[in-house]
PDB file of C-alpha atoms in Angstrom:
ATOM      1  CA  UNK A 215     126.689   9.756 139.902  1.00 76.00           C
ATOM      2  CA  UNK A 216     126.672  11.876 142.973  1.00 82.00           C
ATOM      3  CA  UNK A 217     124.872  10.729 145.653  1.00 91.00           C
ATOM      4  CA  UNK A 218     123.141  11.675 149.005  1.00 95.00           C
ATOM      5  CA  UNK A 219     124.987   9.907 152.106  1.00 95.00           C
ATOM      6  CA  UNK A 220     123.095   9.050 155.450  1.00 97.00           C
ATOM      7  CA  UNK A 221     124.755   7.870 158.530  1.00 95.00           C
ATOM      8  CA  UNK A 222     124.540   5.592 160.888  1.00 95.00           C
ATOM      9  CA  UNK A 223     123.187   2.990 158.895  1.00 95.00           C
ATOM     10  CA  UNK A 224     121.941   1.480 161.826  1.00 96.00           C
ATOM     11  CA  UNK A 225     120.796   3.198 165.293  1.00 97.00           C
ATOM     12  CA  UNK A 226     119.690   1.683 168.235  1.00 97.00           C
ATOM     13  CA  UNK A 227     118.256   3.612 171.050  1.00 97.00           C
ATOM     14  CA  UNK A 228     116.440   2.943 173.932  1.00 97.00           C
ATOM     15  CA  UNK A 229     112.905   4.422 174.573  1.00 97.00           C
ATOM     16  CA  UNK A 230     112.870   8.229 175.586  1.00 97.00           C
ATOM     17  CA  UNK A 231     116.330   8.989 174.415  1.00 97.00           C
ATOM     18  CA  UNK A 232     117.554  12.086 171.924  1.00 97.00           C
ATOM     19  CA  UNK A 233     118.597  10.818 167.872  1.00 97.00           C
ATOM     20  CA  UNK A 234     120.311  12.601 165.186  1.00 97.00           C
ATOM     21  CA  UNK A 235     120.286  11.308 161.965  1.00 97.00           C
ATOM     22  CA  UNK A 236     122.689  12.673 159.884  1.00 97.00           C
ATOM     23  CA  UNK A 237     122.826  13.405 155.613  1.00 97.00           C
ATOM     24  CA  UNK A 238     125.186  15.021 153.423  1.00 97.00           C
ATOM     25  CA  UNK A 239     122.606  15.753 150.751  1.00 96.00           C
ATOM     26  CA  UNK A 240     124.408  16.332 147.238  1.00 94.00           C
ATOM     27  CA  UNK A 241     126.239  19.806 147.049  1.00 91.00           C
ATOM     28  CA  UNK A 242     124.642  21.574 144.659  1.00 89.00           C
ATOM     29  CA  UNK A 243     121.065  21.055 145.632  1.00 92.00           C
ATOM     30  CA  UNK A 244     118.422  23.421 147.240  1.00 91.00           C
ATOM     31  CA  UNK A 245     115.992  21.442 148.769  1.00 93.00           C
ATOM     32  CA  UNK A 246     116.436  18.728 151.176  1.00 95.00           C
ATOM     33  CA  UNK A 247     113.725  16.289 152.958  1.00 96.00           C
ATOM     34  CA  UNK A 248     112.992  13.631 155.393  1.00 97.00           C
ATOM     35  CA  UNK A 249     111.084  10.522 154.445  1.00 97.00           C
ATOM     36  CA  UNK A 250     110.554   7.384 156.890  1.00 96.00           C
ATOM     37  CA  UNK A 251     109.183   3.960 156.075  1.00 92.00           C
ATOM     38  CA  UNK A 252     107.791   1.668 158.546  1.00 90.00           C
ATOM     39  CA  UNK A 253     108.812  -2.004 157.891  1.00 84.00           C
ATOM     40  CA  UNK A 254     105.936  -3.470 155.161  1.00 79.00           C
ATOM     41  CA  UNK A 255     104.419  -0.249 154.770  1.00 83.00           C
ATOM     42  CA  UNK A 256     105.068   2.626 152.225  1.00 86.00           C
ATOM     43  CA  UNK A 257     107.067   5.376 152.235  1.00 91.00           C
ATOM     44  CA  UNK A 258     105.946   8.457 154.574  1.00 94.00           C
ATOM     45  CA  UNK A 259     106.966  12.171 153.985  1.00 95.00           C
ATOM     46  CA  UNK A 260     108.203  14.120 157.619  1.00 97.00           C
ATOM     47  CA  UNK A 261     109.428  17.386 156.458  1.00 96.00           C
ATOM     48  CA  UNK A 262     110.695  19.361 153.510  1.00 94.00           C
ATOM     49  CA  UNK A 263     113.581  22.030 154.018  1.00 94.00           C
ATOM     50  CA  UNK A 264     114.530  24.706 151.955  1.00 92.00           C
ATOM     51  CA  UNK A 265     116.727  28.209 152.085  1.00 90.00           C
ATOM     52  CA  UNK A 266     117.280  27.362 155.667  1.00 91.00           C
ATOM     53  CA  UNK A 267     113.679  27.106 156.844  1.00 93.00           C
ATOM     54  CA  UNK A 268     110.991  24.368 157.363  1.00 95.00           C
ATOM     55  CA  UNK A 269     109.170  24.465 153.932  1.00 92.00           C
ATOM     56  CA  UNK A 270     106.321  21.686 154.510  1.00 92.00           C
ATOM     57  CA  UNK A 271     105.979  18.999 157.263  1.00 94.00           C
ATOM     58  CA  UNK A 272     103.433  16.013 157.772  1.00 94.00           C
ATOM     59  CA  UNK A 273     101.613  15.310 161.208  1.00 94.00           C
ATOM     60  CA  UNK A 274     104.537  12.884 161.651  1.00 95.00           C
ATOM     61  CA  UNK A 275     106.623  15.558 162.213  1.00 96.00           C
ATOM     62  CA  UNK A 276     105.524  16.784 165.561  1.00 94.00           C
ATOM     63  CA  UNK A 277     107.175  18.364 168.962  1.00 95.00           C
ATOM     64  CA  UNK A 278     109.326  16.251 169.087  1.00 96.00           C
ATOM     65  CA  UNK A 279     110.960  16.321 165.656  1.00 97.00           C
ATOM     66  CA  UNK A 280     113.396  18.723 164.537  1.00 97.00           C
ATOM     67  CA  UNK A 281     115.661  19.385 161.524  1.00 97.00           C
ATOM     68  CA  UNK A 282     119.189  21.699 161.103  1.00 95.00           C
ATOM     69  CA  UNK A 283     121.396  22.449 158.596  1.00 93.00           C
ATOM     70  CA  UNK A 284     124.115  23.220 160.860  1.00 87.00           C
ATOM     71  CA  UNK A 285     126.632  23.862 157.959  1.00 87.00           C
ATOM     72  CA  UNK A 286     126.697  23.676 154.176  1.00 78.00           C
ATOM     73  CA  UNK A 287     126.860  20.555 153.736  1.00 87.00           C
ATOM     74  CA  UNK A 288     125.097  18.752 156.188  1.00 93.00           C
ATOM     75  CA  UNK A 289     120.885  17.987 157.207  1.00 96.00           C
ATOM     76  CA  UNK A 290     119.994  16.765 160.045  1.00 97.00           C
ATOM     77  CA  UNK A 291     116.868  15.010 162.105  1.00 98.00           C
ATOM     78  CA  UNK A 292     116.510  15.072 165.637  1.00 98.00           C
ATOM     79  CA  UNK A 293     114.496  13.070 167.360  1.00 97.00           C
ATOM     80  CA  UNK A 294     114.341  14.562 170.990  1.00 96.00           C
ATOM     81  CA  UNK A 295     112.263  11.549 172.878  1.00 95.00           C
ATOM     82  CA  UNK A 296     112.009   8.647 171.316  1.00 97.00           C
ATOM     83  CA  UNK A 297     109.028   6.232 171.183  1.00 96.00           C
ATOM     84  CA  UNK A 298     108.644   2.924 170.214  1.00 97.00           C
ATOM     85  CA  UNK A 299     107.043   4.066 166.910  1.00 96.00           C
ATOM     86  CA  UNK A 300     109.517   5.843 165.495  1.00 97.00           C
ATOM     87  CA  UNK A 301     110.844   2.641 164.641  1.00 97.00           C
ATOM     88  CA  UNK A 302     111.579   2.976 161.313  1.00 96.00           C
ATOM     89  CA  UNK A 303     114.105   3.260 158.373  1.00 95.00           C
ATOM     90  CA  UNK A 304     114.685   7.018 157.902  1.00 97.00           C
ATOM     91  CA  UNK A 305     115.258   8.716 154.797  1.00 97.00           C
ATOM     92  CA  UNK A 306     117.458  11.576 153.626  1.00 97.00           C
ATOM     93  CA  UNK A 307     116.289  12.744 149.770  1.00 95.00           C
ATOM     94  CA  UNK A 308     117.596  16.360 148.093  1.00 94.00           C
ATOM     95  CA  UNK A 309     116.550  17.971 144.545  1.00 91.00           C
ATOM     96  CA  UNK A 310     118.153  20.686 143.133  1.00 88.00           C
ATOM     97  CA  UNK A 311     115.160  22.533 141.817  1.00 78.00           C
ATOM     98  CA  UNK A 312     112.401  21.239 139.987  1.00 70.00           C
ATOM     99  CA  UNK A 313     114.502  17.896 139.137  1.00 73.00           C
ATOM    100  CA  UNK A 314     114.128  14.881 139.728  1.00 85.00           C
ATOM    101  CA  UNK A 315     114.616  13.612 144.002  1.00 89.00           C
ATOM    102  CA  UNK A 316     117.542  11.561 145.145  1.00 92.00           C
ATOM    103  CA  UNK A 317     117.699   9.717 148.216  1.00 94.00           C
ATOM    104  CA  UNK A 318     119.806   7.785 150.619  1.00 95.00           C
ATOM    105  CA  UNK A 319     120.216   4.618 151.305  1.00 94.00           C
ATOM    106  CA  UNK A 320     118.406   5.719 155.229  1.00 96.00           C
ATOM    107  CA  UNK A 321     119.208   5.047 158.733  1.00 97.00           C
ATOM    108  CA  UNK A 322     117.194   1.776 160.336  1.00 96.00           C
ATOM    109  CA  UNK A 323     116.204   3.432 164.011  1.00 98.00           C
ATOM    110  CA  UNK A 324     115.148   0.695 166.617  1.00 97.00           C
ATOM    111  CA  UNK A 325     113.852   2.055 169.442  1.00 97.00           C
ATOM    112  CA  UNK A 326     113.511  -0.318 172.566  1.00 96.00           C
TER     113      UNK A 326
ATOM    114  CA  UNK B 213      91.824  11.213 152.480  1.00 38.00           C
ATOM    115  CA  UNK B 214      93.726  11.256 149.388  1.00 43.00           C
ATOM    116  CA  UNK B 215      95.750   8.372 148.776  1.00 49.00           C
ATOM    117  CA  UNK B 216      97.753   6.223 146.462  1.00 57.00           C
ATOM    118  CA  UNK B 217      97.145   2.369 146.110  1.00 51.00           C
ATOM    119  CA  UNK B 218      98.692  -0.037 144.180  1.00 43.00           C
ATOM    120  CA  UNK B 219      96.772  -3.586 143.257  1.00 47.00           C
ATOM    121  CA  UNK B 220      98.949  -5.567 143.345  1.00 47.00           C
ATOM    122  CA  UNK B 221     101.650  -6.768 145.608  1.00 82.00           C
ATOM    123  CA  UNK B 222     103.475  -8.925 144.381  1.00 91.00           C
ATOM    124  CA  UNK B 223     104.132  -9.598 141.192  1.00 92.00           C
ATOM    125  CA  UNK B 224     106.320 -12.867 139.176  1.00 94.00           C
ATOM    126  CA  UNK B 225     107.452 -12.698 135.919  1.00 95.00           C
ATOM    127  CA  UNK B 226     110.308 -15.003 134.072  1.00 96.00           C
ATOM    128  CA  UNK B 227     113.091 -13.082 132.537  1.00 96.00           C
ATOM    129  CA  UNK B 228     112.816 -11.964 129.096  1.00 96.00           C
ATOM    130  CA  UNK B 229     108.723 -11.409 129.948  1.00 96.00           C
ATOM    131  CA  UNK B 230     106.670  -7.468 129.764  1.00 96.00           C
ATOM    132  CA  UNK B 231     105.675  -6.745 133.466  1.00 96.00           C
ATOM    133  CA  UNK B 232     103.399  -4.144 134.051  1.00 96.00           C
ATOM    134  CA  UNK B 233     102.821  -2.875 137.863  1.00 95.00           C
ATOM    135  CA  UNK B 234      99.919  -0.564 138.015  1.00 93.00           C
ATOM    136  CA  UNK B 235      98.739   2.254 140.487  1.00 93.00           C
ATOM    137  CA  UNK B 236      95.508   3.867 141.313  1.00 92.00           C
ATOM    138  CA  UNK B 237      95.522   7.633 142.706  1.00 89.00           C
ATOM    139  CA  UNK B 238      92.388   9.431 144.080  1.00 81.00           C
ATOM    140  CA  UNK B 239      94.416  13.485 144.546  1.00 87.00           C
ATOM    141  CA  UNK B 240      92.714  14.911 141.164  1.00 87.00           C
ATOM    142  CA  UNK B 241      94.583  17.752 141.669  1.00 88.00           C
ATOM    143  CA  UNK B 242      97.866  15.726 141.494  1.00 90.00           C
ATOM    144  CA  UNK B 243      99.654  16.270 138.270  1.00 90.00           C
ATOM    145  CA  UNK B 244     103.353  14.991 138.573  1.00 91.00           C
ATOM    146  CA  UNK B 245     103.652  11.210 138.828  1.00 93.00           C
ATOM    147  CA  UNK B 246     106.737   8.885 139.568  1.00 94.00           C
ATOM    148  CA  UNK B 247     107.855   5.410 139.215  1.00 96.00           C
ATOM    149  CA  UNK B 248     110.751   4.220 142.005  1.00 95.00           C
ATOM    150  CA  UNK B 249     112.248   0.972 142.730  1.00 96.00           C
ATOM    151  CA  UNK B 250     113.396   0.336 145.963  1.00 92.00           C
ATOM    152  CA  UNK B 251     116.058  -2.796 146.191  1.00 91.00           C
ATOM    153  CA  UNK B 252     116.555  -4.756 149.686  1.00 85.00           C
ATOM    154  CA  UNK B 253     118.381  -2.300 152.404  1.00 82.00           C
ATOM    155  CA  UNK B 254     118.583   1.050 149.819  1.00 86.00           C
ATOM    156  CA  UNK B 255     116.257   3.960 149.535  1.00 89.00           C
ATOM    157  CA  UNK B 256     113.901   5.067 146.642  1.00 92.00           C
ATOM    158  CA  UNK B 257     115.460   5.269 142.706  1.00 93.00           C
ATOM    159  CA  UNK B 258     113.974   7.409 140.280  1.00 92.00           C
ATOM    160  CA  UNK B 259     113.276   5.029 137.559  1.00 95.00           C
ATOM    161  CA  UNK B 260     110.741   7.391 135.257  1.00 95.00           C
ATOM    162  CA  UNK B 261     108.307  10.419 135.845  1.00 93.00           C
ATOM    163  CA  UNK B 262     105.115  11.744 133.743  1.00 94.00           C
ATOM    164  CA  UNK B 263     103.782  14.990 133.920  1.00 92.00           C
ATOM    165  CA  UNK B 264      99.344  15.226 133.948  1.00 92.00           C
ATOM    166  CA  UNK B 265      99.666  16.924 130.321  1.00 93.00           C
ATOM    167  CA  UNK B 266     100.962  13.562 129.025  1.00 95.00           C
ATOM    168  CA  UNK B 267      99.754  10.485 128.659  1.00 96.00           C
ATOM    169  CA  UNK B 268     102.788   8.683 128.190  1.00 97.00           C
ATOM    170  CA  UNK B 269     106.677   8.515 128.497  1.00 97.00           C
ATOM    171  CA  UNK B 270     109.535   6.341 127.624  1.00 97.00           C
ATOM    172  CA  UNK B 271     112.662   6.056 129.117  1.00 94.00           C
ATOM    173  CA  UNK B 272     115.149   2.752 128.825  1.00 93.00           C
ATOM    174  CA  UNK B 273     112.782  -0.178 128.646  1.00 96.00           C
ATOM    175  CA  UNK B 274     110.340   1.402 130.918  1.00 98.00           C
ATOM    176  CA  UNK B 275     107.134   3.135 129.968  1.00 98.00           C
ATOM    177  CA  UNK B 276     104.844   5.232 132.218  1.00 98.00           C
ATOM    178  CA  UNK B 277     101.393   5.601 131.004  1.00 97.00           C
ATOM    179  CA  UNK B 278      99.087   8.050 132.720  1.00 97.00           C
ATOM    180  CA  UNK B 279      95.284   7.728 132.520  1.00 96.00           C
ATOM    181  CA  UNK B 280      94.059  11.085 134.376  1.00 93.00           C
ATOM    182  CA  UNK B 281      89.789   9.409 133.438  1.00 93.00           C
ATOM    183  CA  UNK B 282      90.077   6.528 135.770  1.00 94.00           C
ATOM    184  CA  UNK B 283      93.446   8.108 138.411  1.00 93.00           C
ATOM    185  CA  UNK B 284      95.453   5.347 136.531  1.00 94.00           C
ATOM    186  CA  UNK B 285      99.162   4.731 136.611  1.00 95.00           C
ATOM    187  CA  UNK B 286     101.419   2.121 135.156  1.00 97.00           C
ATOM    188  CA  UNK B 287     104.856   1.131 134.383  1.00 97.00           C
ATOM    189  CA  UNK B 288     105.606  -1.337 132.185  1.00 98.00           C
ATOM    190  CA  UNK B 289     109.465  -2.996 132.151  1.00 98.00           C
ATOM    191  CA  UNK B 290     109.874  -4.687 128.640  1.00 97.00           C
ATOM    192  CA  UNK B 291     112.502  -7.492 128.692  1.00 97.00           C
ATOM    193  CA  UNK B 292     112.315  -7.815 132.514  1.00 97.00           C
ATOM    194  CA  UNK B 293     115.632  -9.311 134.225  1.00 96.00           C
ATOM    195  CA  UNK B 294     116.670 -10.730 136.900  1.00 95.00           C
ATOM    196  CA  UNK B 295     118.609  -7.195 138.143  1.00 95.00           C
ATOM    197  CA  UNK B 296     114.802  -5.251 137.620  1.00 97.00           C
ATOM    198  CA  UNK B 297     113.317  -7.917 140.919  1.00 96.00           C
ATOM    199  CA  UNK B 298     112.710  -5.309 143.482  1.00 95.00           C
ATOM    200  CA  UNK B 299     109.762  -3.216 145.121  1.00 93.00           C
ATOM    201  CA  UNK B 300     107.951  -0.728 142.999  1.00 95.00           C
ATOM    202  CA  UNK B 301     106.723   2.703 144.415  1.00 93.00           C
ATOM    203  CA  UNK B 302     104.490   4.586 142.159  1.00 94.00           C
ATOM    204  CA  UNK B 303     104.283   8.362 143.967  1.00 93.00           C
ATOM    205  CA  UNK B 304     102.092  11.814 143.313  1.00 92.00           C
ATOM    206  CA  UNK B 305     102.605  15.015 143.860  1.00 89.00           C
ATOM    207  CA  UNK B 306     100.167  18.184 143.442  1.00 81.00           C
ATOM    208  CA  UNK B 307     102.352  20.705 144.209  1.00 67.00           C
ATOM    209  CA  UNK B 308     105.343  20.121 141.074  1.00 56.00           C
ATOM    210  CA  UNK B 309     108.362  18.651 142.498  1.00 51.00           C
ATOM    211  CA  UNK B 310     107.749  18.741 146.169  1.00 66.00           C
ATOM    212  CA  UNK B 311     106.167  16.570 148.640  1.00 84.00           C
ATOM    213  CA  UNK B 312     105.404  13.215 147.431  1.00 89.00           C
ATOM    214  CA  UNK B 313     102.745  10.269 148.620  1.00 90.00           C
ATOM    215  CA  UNK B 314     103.807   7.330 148.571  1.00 91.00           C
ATOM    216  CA  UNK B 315     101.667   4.255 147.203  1.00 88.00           C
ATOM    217  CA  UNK B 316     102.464   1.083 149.431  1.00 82.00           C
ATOM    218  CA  UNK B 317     104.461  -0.707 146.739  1.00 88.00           C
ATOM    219  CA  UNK B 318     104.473  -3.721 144.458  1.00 92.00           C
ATOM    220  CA  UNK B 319     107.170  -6.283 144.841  1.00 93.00           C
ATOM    221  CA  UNK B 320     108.667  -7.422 141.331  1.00 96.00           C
ATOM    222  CA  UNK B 321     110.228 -10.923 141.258  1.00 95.00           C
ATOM    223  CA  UNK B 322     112.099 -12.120 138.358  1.00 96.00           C
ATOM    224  CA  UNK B 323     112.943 -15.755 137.841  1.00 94.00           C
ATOM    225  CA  UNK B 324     115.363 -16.378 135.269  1.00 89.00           C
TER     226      UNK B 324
END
């Protein structure tokens, strides 16, 4: 089954620095998002992203977040000053249209 | 503001056994509903999903059943095994197949 592919699986950064997560969401799909989950708690919707525009974003997703779809293939998240509480496994997910959501297996960010 | 709960946490179940993980939602105006299970270090799977104009749906030995009366949501795993032990994430939408909420999960463990 195709699938969506996030990397790093792991990022460590220190507190104030620039992130980019990166996903390859699956080719043929439409419309790509960005989840997060804080450790023990549930699963948090950032931003949806479809025919190359911000579709939908949560409070989460303020100043200091950003996403790009520099190419055909790729999604990313930027995180341009990190804080402590973005601390969090981060989650790539794509649909095709009106189907069912498929997501990666996330990045773990630890900010120190 | 509008939210989705589950009751219980955690839930224990010998292998073999029905389990049934349940879900409240308060968004009336929610009408598509999904079931994922999340294993240790991967992201959300689609297990099943239930539109508001049914009340029920059955995929491979899962079952969603949707009461809109009460904002009620379950999924029931019949012969539960020891590969089904992982957390549950019942999720809402109110917009079709776009941003989803998140309830907080239910870890399933499965002794055999």
């Amino acid at each position: 089954e195709p699938e969506v592919t996030q990397t790093p699986s792991h990022q460590v950064t220190q507190m104030g620095q620039e992130v980019i997560l990166r996903c390859v969401p699956i080719s043929n799909h439409l419309y790509f998002y960005w989840y997060r989950q804080i450790l023990g708690q549930k699963v948090e919707f950032l931003v949806s992203f479809y025919n190359n525009e911000i579709s939908e974003k949560s409070e989460i997703f303020d100043d200091q977040f950003s996403v790009e779809r520099p190419d055909g293939s790729n999604f990313t998240l930027k995180i341009r000053s990190t804080k402590l509480e973005d601390s969090a496994m981060y989650f790539c997910a794509s649909e095709r249209a009106n189907e069912k959501l498929f997501f990666g297996s996330g990045t773990q960010l630890s900010v120190l | 503001g509008e939210s989705v709960g589950l009751h219980l946490p955690t839930l224990s179940v010998q292998e073999g056994d029905n389990s049934i993980i349940n879900c409240a939602y308060s968004n009336s105006a929610s009408d598509y509903f999904i079931w994922y299970k999340q294993e240790s270090g991967k992201g959300p799977q689609f297990i099943i999903d239930i539109r508001s104009n049914m009340d029920k749906r059955q995929g491979q030995r899962v079952t969603v059943l949707l009461n809109k009366t009460v904002k009620h949501l379950s999924l029931q795993i019949a012969a539960t095994q020891p590969g089904d032990s992982a957390v549950y994430f019942c999720a809402e939408s109110h917009s079709g197949y776009s941003t989803l909420t998140f309830g907080k999960g239910t870890m399933l463990l499965v002794s055999p």
